[in-house]
Coordinates of C-alpha atoms in Angstrom, one line a residue:
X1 CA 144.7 105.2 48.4
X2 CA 141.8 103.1 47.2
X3 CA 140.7 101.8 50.8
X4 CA 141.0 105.4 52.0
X5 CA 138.8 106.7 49.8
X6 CA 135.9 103.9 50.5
X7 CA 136.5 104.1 54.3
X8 CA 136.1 107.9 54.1
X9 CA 132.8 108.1 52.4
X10 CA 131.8 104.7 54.3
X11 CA 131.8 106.6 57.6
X12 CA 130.5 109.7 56.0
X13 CA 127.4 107.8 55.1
X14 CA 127.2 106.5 59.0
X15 CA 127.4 109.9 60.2
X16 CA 124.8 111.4 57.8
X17 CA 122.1 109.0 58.5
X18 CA 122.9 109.1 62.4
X19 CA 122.1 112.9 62.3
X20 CA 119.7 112.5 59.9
X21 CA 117.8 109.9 62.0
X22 CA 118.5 112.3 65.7
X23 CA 116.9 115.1 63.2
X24 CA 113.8 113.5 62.9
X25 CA 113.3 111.7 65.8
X26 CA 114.1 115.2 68.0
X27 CA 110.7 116.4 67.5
X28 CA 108.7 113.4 67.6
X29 CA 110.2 112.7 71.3
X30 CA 109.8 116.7 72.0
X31 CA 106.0 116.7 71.6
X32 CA 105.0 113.9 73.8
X33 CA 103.3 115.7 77.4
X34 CA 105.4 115.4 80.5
X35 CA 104.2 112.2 82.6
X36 CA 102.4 111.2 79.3
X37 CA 98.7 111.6 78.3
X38 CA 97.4 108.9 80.5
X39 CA 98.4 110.2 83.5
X40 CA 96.7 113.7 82.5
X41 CA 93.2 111.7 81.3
X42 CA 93.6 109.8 84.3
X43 CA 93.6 113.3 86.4
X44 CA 90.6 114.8 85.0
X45 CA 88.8 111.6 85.0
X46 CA 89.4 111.0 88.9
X47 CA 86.0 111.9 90.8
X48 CA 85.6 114.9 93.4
X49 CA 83.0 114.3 96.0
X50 CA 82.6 117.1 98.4
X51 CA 80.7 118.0 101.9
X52 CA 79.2 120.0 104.3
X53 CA 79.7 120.4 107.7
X54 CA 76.5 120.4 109.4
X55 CA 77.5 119.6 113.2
X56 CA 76.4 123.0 115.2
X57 CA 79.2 123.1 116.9
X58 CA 81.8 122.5 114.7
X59 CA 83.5 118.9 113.8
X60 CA 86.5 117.3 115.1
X61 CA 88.6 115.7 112.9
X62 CA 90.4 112.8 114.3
X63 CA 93.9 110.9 113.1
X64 CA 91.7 107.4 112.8
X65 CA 87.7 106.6 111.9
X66 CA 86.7 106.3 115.4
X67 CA 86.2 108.2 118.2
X68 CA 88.9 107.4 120.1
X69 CA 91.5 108.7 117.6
X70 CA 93.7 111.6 118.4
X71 CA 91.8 115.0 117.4
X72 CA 94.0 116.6 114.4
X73 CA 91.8 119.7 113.6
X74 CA 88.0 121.1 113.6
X75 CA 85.9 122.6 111.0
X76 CA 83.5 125.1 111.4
X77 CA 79.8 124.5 110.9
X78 CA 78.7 125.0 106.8
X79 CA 82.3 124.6 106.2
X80 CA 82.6 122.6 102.5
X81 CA 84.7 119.7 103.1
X82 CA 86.9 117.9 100.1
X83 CA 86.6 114.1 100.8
X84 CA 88.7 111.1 99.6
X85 CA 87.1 107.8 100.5
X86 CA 84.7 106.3 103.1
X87 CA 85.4 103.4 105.5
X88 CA 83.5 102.0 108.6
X89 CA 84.3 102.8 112.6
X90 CA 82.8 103.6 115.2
X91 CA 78.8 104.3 115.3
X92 CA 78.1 107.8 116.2
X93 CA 74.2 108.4 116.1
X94 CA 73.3 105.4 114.1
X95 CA 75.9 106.2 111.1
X96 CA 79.5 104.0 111.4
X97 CA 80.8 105.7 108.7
X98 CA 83.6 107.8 108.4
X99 CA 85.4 109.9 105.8
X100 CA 88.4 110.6 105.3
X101 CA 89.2 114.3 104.5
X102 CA 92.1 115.8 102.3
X103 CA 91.7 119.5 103.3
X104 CA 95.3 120.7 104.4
X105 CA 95.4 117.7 107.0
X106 CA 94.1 114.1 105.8
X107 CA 92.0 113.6 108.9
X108 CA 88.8 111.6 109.9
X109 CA 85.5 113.0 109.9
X110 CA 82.0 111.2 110.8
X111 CA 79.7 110.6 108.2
X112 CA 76.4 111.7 110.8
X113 CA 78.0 115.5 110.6
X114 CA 79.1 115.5 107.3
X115 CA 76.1 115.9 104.4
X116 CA 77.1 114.8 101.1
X117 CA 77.3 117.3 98.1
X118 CA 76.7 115.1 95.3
X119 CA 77.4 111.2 94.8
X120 CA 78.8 109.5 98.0
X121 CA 82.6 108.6 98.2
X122 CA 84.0 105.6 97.3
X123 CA 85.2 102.8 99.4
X124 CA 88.7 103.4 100.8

């Protein structure tokens, strides 16, 4: 009857600190953000650079930095532009650059027509 006894309150001891511990971990593990606070700083930190369309007659947005690449979309004259990164390709009046535009469509858009608002993009 002894060894009964000791076993019972043995395991009763286990159980109580195994909910004791789920208890006061619960919350702890509740409160941390989804995707963790890195990833949010991360977000907020992460530049914006921006653009205008200054081509007269509109710009044509192409599927590679070049001239030759299949035309994806056009944006009207004045039109702000949300830009991700810059890369080189072909010259169009004196300017090689090209950006790389995440406005519905990721499409290509040369530099010449586009007038930066702000710093200039980054590298690609």
């Amino acid at each position: 009857m002894r060894f009964r006894t000791t076993f019972t309150r043995v395991c009763a001891t286990a159980v109580g600190t195994l909910l004791a511990t789920a208890t006061l971990a619960g919350p702890a593990l509740a409160t941390e953000p989804a995707g963790g606070a890195a990833d949010t700083d991360t977000a907020k930190s992460a530049p914006v650079y921006k653009g205008r369309v200054v081509a007269e007659d509109g710009l044509l947005l192409r599927a590679s930095p070049g001239r030759g690449g299949r035309i994806v979309r056009s944006e009207r004259y004045g039109a702000i532009v949300h830009i991700d990164c810059k890369t080189t390709g072909d010259k169009v009046g004196n300017n090689n650059r090209w950006y790389l535009l995440t406005d519905g469509t990721w499409a290509w858009g040369s530099a010449y027509y586009i007038q930066n608002l702000g710093a200039a993009p980054r590298w690609c």
